[in-house]
């Protein structure tokens, strides 16, 4: 576990922020958060202000309550997703050596309406519920292959053996990227998501590394289209004009980062819960038709994404003065554990009447890949429960976790009787 010495340095409280709105929490290195993320989230919901400013990671706002997250995610005029302005981008480009490649913008995730909708439109059909359901048998076949490879062992590190290769291989195939470079791709994503304090120059370098590793495939699909996302995007239009290489690189960075990281963490938290609840395992094995409902409640109970925003203009929000340029974290894990929104929010409840979580966010930036995530999660749970005997946590190897913008499980050792 990390000690207090590893916390990022605290910065002074700005004058406009009242002391009552300050709470010391480090979303990357808080020791209790790293020991058991959602237990710490429940503690925050109970003890911290529903909206607070933390001095860690350069100082930023944290939105905990369901109401604050729901409102802010829909108010793109006050809370922008565009972290590097056009003026900053132009200045960065001017400072780069001649011949530096295009600096990508993660589109559509780092764009605001109406530009966001123009970039999102070409992806809508590719990620529709119908298109994602068509992948279910491929997902099932890969899940079975991975499970069969560990079944005889009586144990596995679920994250390494199942949770990482399953969604990553599916998404690499969707993008059209070579599977044999999976480890390189994952290393780039981990590096991109690991920085507590965003430095525009470091962000640009990381984005250029990502587009660099994809460029050969992107250019090849322009000349020789195949049945993948890059080929589809080359044949698409944005607001009536044909896509360009710059557009493909803009799309590529967000698809690459989101597709190769997020879902595996949902799998880790869901399987950890099942491994600790033998009665629930037995119930779902006997009634597999309940698995979709269980998957939704697991998403609510263990929401894992923390989308960042920037205050776009001076604004009073939830009674607090916020200044243009300040950073905001939509702490969705807390929103979905808000007892004001979900009675008994700490309980996993298959019979819960109010099921509408915001694990996939709300508003225009609601997760484009939510349909794919649902199909992958449900299929994984189905195959785990039908293919493996009852599984449990390995007491000799406790789970390890990480914080940050995507809360996740690093290791999850499971045991079962063979």
Short mmCIF file of C-alpha atoms in Angstrom, two decimals:
data_model
loop_
_atom_site.label_atom_id
_atom_site.label_comp_id
_atom_site.label_asym_id
_atom_site.label_seq_id
_atom_site.Cartn_x
_atom_site.Cartn_y
_atom_site.Cartn_z
CA UNK A 1 0.00 0.00 0.00
CA UNK A 2 1.22 3.53 -0.76
CA UNK A 3 2.12 5.66 2.26
CA UNK A 4 1.32 9.34 2.74
CA UNK A 5 4.85 10.12 1.58
CA UNK A 6 3.92 9.07 -1.96
CA UNK A 7 0.98 11.49 -2.26
CA UNK A 8 1.37 14.21 -4.85
CA UNK A 9 2.37 17.57 -3.28
CA UNK A 10 -0.41 19.75 -1.88
CA UNK A 11 -0.84 23.18 -3.46
CA UNK A 12 -2.23 26.29 -1.70
CA UNK A 13 -6.00 26.83 -1.61
CA UNK A 14 -7.13 29.58 -4.02
CA UNK A 15 -8.69 32.56 -2.26
CA UNK A 16 -12.13 32.11 -3.82
CA UNK A 17 -12.54 28.56 -2.44
CA UNK A 18 -13.88 28.41 1.14
CA UNK A 19 -12.09 26.15 3.61
CA UNK A 20 -15.32 24.19 4.11
CA UNK A 21 -15.14 23.12 0.45
CA UNK A 22 -11.61 21.65 0.76
CA UNK A 23 -11.06 17.92 1.31
CA UNK A 24 -7.65 16.27 1.01
CA UNK A 25 -7.96 13.37 -1.42
CA UNK A 26 -5.46 12.09 -3.99
CA UNK A 27 -7.30 10.14 -6.68
CA UNK A 28 -4.03 8.59 -7.87
CA UNK A 29 -2.26 7.71 -4.61
CA UNK A 30 -4.66 7.85 -1.64
CA UNK A 31 -3.62 4.77 0.42
CA UNK A 32 -7.14 3.66 1.36
CA UNK A 33 -8.29 4.17 -2.25
CA UNK A 34 -5.50 1.92 -3.54
CA UNK A 35 -6.23 -0.69 -0.86
CA UNK A 36 -9.94 -1.02 -1.75
CA UNK A 37 -11.22 1.65 -4.15
CA UNK A 38 -14.98 1.41 -3.70
CA UNK A 39 -14.77 1.04 0.08
CA UNK A 40 -12.89 4.36 0.07
CA UNK A 41 -15.47 5.84 -2.31
CA UNK A 42 -18.23 4.92 0.17
CA UNK A 43 -16.18 6.62 2.88
CA UNK A 44 -15.87 9.76 0.73
CA UNK A 45 -19.62 9.79 0.04
CA UNK A 46 -20.24 9.61 3.80
CA UNK A 47 -17.61 12.11 5.00
CA UNK A 48 -16.58 14.51 2.21
CA UNK A 49 -18.60 17.45 0.81
CA UNK A 50 -20.66 16.44 -2.26
CA UNK A 51 -18.54 18.90 -4.27
CA UNK A 52 -15.04 19.67 -2.97
CA UNK A 53 -11.66 21.03 -3.99
CA UNK A 54 -8.58 18.91 -3.27
CA UNK A 55 -5.05 20.35 -3.08
CA UNK A 56 -3.54 17.20 -4.66
CA UNK A 57 -2.53 16.69 -8.30
CA UNK A 58 -2.10 20.42 -8.85
CA UNK A 59 -5.45 21.21 -7.20
CA UNK A 60 -8.83 20.39 -8.74
CA UNK A 61 -12.54 19.98 -8.06
CA UNK A 62 -14.14 16.62 -7.28
CA UNK A 63 -17.85 16.12 -7.98
CA UNK A 64 -19.21 13.29 -5.83
CA UNK A 65 -22.98 13.60 -5.75
CA UNK A 66 -25.14 12.08 -8.46
CA UNK A 67 -26.87 15.45 -9.01
CA UNK A 68 -23.59 17.35 -9.50
CA UNK A 69 -22.22 14.78 -11.93
CA UNK A 70 -25.45 14.56 -13.92
CA UNK A 71 -25.76 18.35 -14.22
CA UNK A 72 -22.11 18.99 -15.05
CA UNK A 73 -21.93 16.24 -17.67
CA UNK A 74 -24.79 17.90 -19.55
CA UNK A 75 -23.56 21.49 -19.14
CA UNK A 76 -20.85 21.67 -21.81
CA UNK A 77 -20.91 25.48 -21.80
CA UNK A 78 -19.68 25.60 -18.18
CA UNK A 79 -17.60 22.40 -18.17
CA UNK A 80 -15.61 21.86 -21.33
CA UNK A 81 -13.94 18.67 -22.58
CA UNK A 82 -11.47 20.70 -24.64
CA UNK A 83 -8.43 20.80 -22.36
CA UNK A 84 -5.98 22.30 -24.81
CA UNK A 85 -7.40 25.38 -26.55
CA UNK A 86 -6.79 26.07 -30.23
CA UNK A 87 -4.50 28.93 -29.19
CA UNK A 88 -2.45 26.58 -26.98
CA UNK A 89 -2.30 23.99 -29.76
CA UNK A 90 -1.12 26.61 -32.25
CA UNK A 91 1.58 27.75 -29.80
CA UNK A 92 2.70 24.15 -29.24
CA UNK A 93 2.82 23.52 -32.98
CA UNK A 94 4.86 26.69 -33.51
CA UNK A 95 7.37 25.53 -30.86
CA UNK A 96 7.78 22.07 -32.40
CA UNK A 97 10.71 21.34 -34.75
CA UNK A 98 9.98 21.54 -38.50
CA UNK A 99 8.51 18.30 -39.84
CA UNK A 100 6.83 17.33 -36.54
CA UNK A 101 3.73 15.22 -37.31
CA UNK A 102 0.19 16.49 -36.77
CA UNK A 103 -0.61 16.89 -33.05
CA UNK A 104 -3.84 14.91 -32.62
CA UNK A 105 -6.94 15.97 -30.70
CA UNK A 106 -8.79 13.06 -29.10
CA UNK A 107 -11.99 13.22 -31.15
CA UNK A 108 -14.80 13.28 -30.33
CA UNK A 109 -14.09 12.94 -26.58
CA UNK A 110 -12.08 16.21 -26.28
CA UNK A 111 -14.48 18.28 -28.36
CA UNK A 112 -17.58 20.22 -27.32
CA UNK A 113 -20.88 20.49 -29.22
CA UNK A 114 -21.53 21.12 -32.05
CA UNK A 115 -18.13 19.87 -33.26
CA UNK A 116 -18.40 16.87 -30.93
CA UNK A 117 -21.59 15.66 -32.65
CA UNK A 118 -20.07 16.09 -36.11
CA UNK A 119 -17.14 13.83 -35.20
CA UNK A 120 -19.26 11.35 -33.27
CA UNK A 121 -21.78 10.78 -36.07
CA UNK A 122 -19.56 8.52 -38.25
CA UNK A 123 -19.00 6.19 -35.28
CA UNK A 124 -22.65 5.83 -34.24
CA UNK A 125 -23.53 2.99 -36.61
CA UNK A 126 -20.28 1.13 -35.95
CA UNK A 127 -21.06 1.04 -32.21
CA UNK A 128 -24.84 0.54 -32.41
CA UNK A 129 -26.51 -2.17 -30.27
CA UNK A 130 -27.14 -4.23 -33.42
CA UNK A 131 -23.51 -4.01 -34.56
CA UNK A 132 -22.23 -4.96 -31.10
CA UNK A 133 -24.61 -7.91 -30.77
CA UNK A 134 -23.19 -9.21 -34.04
CA UNK A 135 -19.83 -9.57 -32.24
CA UNK A 136 -21.26 -11.69 -29.41
CA UNK A 137 -20.31 -15.09 -30.83
CA UNK A 138 -16.74 -13.94 -31.54
CA UNK A 139 -16.53 -12.65 -27.96
CA UNK A 140 -17.96 -15.90 -26.62
CA UNK A 141 -15.51 -18.01 -28.64
CA UNK A 142 -12.52 -16.01 -27.40
CA UNK A 143 -13.78 -16.12 -23.80
CA UNK A 144 -14.13 -19.90 -24.03
CA UNK A 145 -10.65 -20.25 -25.48
CA UNK A 146 -9.14 -18.18 -22.66
CA UNK A 147 -11.11 -19.98 -19.96
CA UNK A 148 -10.27 -23.42 -21.33
CA UNK A 149 -6.58 -22.51 -21.21
CA UNK A 150 -6.75 -22.01 -17.41
CA UNK A 151 -9.55 -24.37 -16.33
CA UNK A 152 -7.28 -27.32 -15.58
CA UNK A 153 -4.92 -25.24 -13.45
CA UNK A 154 -7.41 -24.56 -10.65
CA UNK A 155 -6.19 -20.97 -10.46
CA UNK A 156 -5.34 -17.91 -12.54
CA UNK A 157 -4.59 -14.23 -12.34
CA UNK A 158 -7.88 -13.23 -13.89
CA UNK A 159 -6.61 -9.83 -15.03
CA UNK A 160 -3.62 -11.23 -16.93
CA UNK A 161 -5.20 -14.43 -18.24
CA UNK A 162 -8.75 -13.30 -19.09
CA UNK A 163 -9.69 -9.66 -18.45
CA UNK A 164 -6.92 -8.03 -20.45
CA UNK A 165 -6.70 -10.26 -23.55
CA UNK A 166 -10.47 -10.58 -24.06
CA UNK A 167 -11.52 -6.95 -24.72
CA UNK A 168 -8.11 -5.92 -26.06
CA UNK A 169 -8.05 -8.58 -28.79
CA UNK A 170 -11.68 -7.86 -29.71
CA UNK A 171 -10.95 -4.14 -30.03
CA UNK A 172 -7.68 -4.54 -31.92
CA UNK A 173 -9.60 -6.66 -34.43
CA UNK A 174 -12.30 -3.95 -34.68
CA UNK A 175 -9.67 -1.28 -35.30
CA UNK A 176 -7.67 -3.44 -37.69
CA UNK A 177 -4.44 -3.30 -35.66
CA UNK A 178 -2.10 -6.34 -35.52
CA UNK A 179 -2.72 -8.56 -32.47
CA UNK A 180 0.96 -9.44 -32.11
CA UNK A 181 1.71 -5.85 -30.96
CA UNK A 182 -0.80 -6.04 -28.08
CA UNK A 183 1.84 -5.65 -25.34
CA UNK A 184 3.32 -2.54 -26.99
CA UNK A 185 -0.11 -0.96 -27.32
CA UNK A 186 -1.06 -1.67 -23.71
CA UNK A 187 2.23 -0.15 -22.45
CA UNK A 188 1.45 3.09 -24.33
CA UNK A 189 -2.07 3.26 -22.86
CA UNK A 190 -0.83 2.66 -19.31
CA UNK A 191 1.76 5.42 -19.76
CA UNK A 192 -0.85 7.82 -21.12
CA UNK A 193 -3.22 7.31 -18.17
CA UNK A 194 -0.59 7.39 -15.42
CA UNK A 195 0.19 11.12 -14.98
CA UNK A 196 -1.50 12.85 -12.01
CA UNK A 197 -0.80 16.40 -13.28
CA UNK A 198 -1.41 17.05 -16.97
CA UNK A 199 1.52 18.76 -18.71
CA UNK A 200 0.50 19.80 -22.26
CA UNK A 201 3.96 19.01 -23.68
CA UNK A 202 4.02 15.54 -22.13
CA UNK A 203 0.45 14.89 -23.31
CA UNK A 204 1.42 15.89 -26.87
CA UNK A 205 4.45 13.57 -26.80
CA UNK A 206 2.30 10.65 -25.63
CA UNK A 207 -0.36 11.33 -28.26
CA UNK A 208 2.31 11.46 -30.97
CA UNK A 209 3.64 8.10 -29.75
CA UNK A 210 0.16 6.60 -30.08
CA UNK A 211 -0.51 7.98 -33.55
CA UNK A 212 3.00 6.96 -34.60
CA UNK A 213 2.44 3.31 -33.73
CA UNK A 214 -0.87 3.28 -35.67
CA UNK A 215 0.07 5.39 -38.70
CA UNK A 216 1.23 2.54 -40.95
CA UNK A 217 -2.05 0.65 -40.44
CA UNK A 218 -4.14 3.82 -40.92
CA UNK A 219 -2.43 4.66 -44.23
CA UNK A 220 -2.67 1.07 -45.43
CA UNK A 221 -6.46 1.06 -44.86
CA UNK A 222 -6.79 4.16 -47.05
CA UNK A 223 -5.31 2.24 -49.97
CA UNK A 224 -6.67 -1.23 -49.13
CA UNK A 225 -9.90 -1.01 -47.10
CA UNK A 226 -10.93 -3.97 -44.97
CA UNK A 227 -13.78 -4.74 -42.59
CA UNK A 228 -12.56 -2.57 -39.70
CA UNK A 229 -13.07 0.85 -38.10
CA UNK A 230 -10.16 2.62 -39.79
CA UNK A 231 -11.48 1.54 -43.20
CA UNK A 232 -14.99 2.72 -42.26
CA UNK A 233 -13.68 6.10 -41.09
CA UNK A 234 -11.73 6.65 -44.33
CA UNK A 235 -15.04 6.24 -46.16
CA UNK A 236 -16.93 8.62 -43.84
CA UNK A 237 -17.69 12.32 -43.89
CA UNK A 238 -17.52 14.90 -41.10
CA UNK A 239 -20.05 17.70 -41.49
CA UNK A 240 -20.19 17.10 -45.25
CA UNK A 241 -16.47 16.82 -45.96
CA UNK A 242 -14.35 13.73 -46.52
CA UNK A 243 -12.19 12.53 -43.63
CA UNK A 244 -8.44 13.25 -43.73
CA UNK A 245 -5.35 11.63 -42.22
CA UNK A 246 -5.54 14.20 -39.40
CA UNK A 247 -9.14 13.13 -38.69
CA UNK A 248 -8.15 9.45 -38.63
CA UNK A 249 -5.35 10.21 -36.15
CA UNK A 250 -7.75 12.25 -33.99
CA UNK A 251 -10.18 9.33 -33.93
CA UNK A 252 -7.38 6.82 -33.47
CA UNK A 253 -6.04 8.17 -30.17
CA UNK A 254 -9.40 8.08 -28.38
CA UNK A 255 -10.41 4.68 -29.77
CA UNK A 256 -6.99 3.30 -28.89
CA UNK A 257 -6.98 4.59 -25.29
CA UNK A 258 -10.63 3.81 -24.48
CA UNK A 259 -10.78 0.48 -26.30
CA UNK A 260 -7.60 -0.96 -24.81
CA UNK A 261 -8.17 -0.14 -21.15
CA UNK A 262 -11.61 0.55 -19.73
CA UNK A 263 -13.70 -2.64 -20.03
CA UNK A 264 -11.12 -4.92 -18.43
CA UNK A 265 -11.46 -2.94 -15.18
CA UNK A 266 -15.21 -3.45 -15.14
CA UNK A 267 -14.58 -7.17 -15.61
CA UNK A 268 -12.09 -7.18 -12.74
CA UNK A 269 -14.46 -5.55 -10.26
CA UNK A 270 -17.42 -7.69 -11.37
CA UNK A 271 -15.55 -10.99 -11.10
CA UNK A 272 -14.05 -9.95 -7.76
CA UNK A 273 -17.58 -9.43 -6.42
CA UNK A 274 -18.76 -12.78 -7.76
CA UNK A 275 -15.71 -14.52 -6.29
CA UNK A 276 -16.73 -13.19 -2.85
CA UNK A 277 -20.42 -14.14 -3.19
CA UNK A 278 -20.91 -17.88 -3.70
CA UNK A 279 -24.68 -17.58 -3.26
CA UNK A 280 -24.88 -15.07 -6.12
CA UNK A 281 -22.75 -17.36 -8.29
CA UNK A 282 -25.12 -20.25 -7.59
CA UNK A 283 -28.17 -18.06 -8.28
CA UNK A 284 -26.83 -16.90 -11.66
CA UNK A 285 -25.66 -20.40 -12.65
CA UNK A 286 -29.19 -21.64 -11.99
CA UNK A 287 -30.81 -18.62 -13.69
CA UNK A 288 -28.50 -17.33 -16.46
CA UNK A 289 -31.28 -15.05 -17.73
CA UNK A 290 -30.60 -12.87 -14.67
CA UNK A 291 -27.01 -12.18 -15.79
CA UNK A 292 -27.82 -8.98 -17.76
CA UNK A 293 -29.47 -7.48 -14.65
CA UNK A 294 -26.55 -8.59 -12.50
CA UNK A 295 -24.13 -6.99 -14.97
CA UNK A 296 -25.99 -3.65 -14.69
CA UNK A 297 -25.99 -3.71 -10.89
CA UNK A 298 -22.28 -4.59 -10.89
CA UNK A 299 -21.64 -1.58 -13.16
CA UNK A 300 -23.50 0.68 -10.71
CA UNK A 301 -21.89 -0.77 -7.60
CA UNK A 302 -18.37 -0.67 -9.07
CA UNK A 303 -18.38 2.27 -11.49
CA UNK A 304 -14.78 2.87 -12.50
CA UNK A 305 -14.33 5.89 -14.82
CA UNK A 306 -13.47 9.45 -13.72
CA UNK A 307 -13.90 11.75 -16.75
CA UNK A 308 -12.04 15.07 -16.48
CA UNK A 309 -13.48 18.47 -17.39
CA UNK A 310 -12.22 22.05 -17.36
CA UNK A 311 -14.24 25.01 -16.08
CA UNK A 312 -14.96 26.96 -19.28
CA UNK A 313 -15.98 30.24 -17.67
CA UNK A 314 -16.35 31.71 -14.19
CA UNK A 315 -19.44 30.03 -12.78
CA UNK A 316 -21.27 29.37 -9.52
CA UNK A 317 -22.03 25.65 -9.35
CA UNK A 318 -23.71 23.92 -6.41
CA UNK A 319 -23.22 27.16 -4.45
CA UNK A 320 -19.46 27.34 -5.06
CA UNK A 321 -17.47 29.86 -7.11
CA UNK A 322 -15.43 28.12 -9.81
CA UNK A 323 -12.94 29.95 -12.02
CA UNK A 324 -12.29 29.46 -15.74
CA UNK A 325 -9.43 27.04 -16.32
CA UNK A 326 -9.86 25.04 -13.11
CA UNK A 327 -9.94 21.27 -13.48
CA UNK A 328 -12.94 19.12 -12.53
CA UNK A 329 -13.19 15.36 -12.02
CA UNK A 330 -16.59 13.78 -12.63
CA UNK A 331 -16.21 11.14 -9.92
CA UNK A 332 -18.79 8.75 -11.34
CA UNK A 333 -17.93 5.94 -8.88
CA UNK A 334 -19.24 8.20 -6.10
CA UNK A 335 -22.28 9.32 -8.11
CA UNK A 336 -23.41 5.71 -8.44
CA UNK A 337 -22.91 5.13 -4.70
CA UNK A 338 -24.84 8.26 -3.68
CA UNK A 339 -27.43 7.10 -1.09
CA UNK A 340 -29.60 10.07 -2.02
CA UNK A 341 -29.99 8.53 -5.49
CA UNK A 342 -29.80 4.80 -4.68
CA UNK A 343 -31.28 3.48 -1.43
CA UNK A 344 -28.79 1.16 0.24
CA UNK A 345 -26.23 2.22 -2.34
CA UNK A 346 -23.52 0.05 -0.76
CA UNK A 347 -25.56 -3.13 -1.36
CA UNK A 348 -25.50 -5.24 -4.50
CA UNK A 349 -29.22 -5.71 -5.09
CA UNK A 350 -30.52 -7.72 -8.05
CA UNK A 351 -34.08 -6.62 -7.27
CA UNK A 352 -33.24 -2.90 -7.12
CA UNK A 353 -36.11 -0.89 -8.59
CA UNK A 354 -34.07 2.15 -9.60
CA UNK A 355 -31.40 0.75 -11.91
CA UNK A 356 -30.43 3.73 -14.10
CA UNK A 357 -26.73 4.22 -13.21
CA UNK A 358 -24.31 6.65 -14.89
CA UNK A 359 -21.33 4.30 -15.13
CA UNK A 360 -21.17 5.30 -18.81
CA UNK A 361 -21.64 9.02 -17.99
CA UNK A 362 -24.54 11.18 -19.19
CA UNK A 363 -25.10 13.96 -21.69
CA UNK A 364 -23.46 14.29 -25.11
CA UNK A 365 -20.29 12.47 -23.97
CA UNK A 366 -22.12 9.35 -22.82
CA UNK A 367 -19.78 6.45 -23.59
CA UNK A 368 -19.90 5.53 -27.28
CA UNK A 369 -18.67 2.02 -26.44
CA UNK A 370 -21.32 1.26 -23.81
CA UNK A 371 -23.11 -1.30 -26.01
CA UNK A 372 -19.85 -3.14 -26.67
CA UNK A 373 -18.96 -3.05 -22.96
CA UNK A 374 -22.35 -4.53 -22.03
CA UNK A 375 -22.04 -7.37 -24.55
CA UNK A 376 -18.50 -8.15 -23.38
CA UNK A 377 -19.37 -8.07 -19.68
CA UNK A 378 -22.51 -10.16 -20.01
CA UNK A 379 -20.79 -12.71 -22.25
CA UNK A 380 -17.83 -12.99 -19.90
CA UNK A 381 -20.09 -13.59 -16.87
CA UNK A 382 -22.11 -16.18 -18.81
CA UNK A 383 -19.03 -18.11 -19.85
CA UNK A 384 -17.23 -17.84 -16.49
CA UNK A 385 -20.28 -19.24 -14.71
CA UNK A 386 -20.96 -21.99 -17.24
CA UNK A 387 -17.35 -22.99 -17.93
CA UNK A 388 -15.63 -22.83 -14.53
CA UNK A 389 -16.54 -24.46 -11.21
CA UNK A 390 -17.39 -22.07 -8.35
CA UNK A 391 -14.42 -19.70 -8.03
CA UNK A 392 -13.13 -17.73 -5.05
CA UNK A 393 -10.39 -15.24 -4.22
CA UNK A 394 -6.93 -16.65 -3.48
CA UNK A 395 -6.15 -15.62 0.13
CA UNK A 396 -2.41 -15.95 -0.57
CA UNK A 397 -2.57 -13.28 -3.30
CA UNK A 398 -4.91 -10.39 -2.33
CA UNK A 399 -6.16 -8.21 -5.20
CA UNK A 400 -4.19 -5.07 -6.05
CA UNK A 401 -5.71 -1.92 -7.51
CA UNK A 402 -4.83 1.41 -9.12
CA UNK A 403 -6.47 4.82 -9.01
CA UNK A 404 -6.58 7.60 -11.59
CA UNK A 405 -9.02 8.41 -14.38
CA UNK A 406 -9.87 4.73 -14.75
CA UNK A 407 -9.99 2.91 -11.41
CA UNK A 408 -8.84 -0.63 -11.97
CA UNK A 409 -7.77 -4.02 -10.73
CA UNK A 410 -4.11 -4.86 -11.36
CA UNK A 411 -4.08 -8.45 -10.12
CA UNK A 412 -7.00 -10.73 -9.20
CA UNK A 413 -5.97 -14.26 -8.30
CA UNK A 414 -8.82 -16.79 -8.36
CA UNK A 415 -8.99 -20.39 -7.14
CA UNK A 416 -11.41 -23.22 -7.97
CA UNK A 417 -11.56 -26.95 -7.39
CA UNK A 418 -10.57 -29.12 -10.37
#
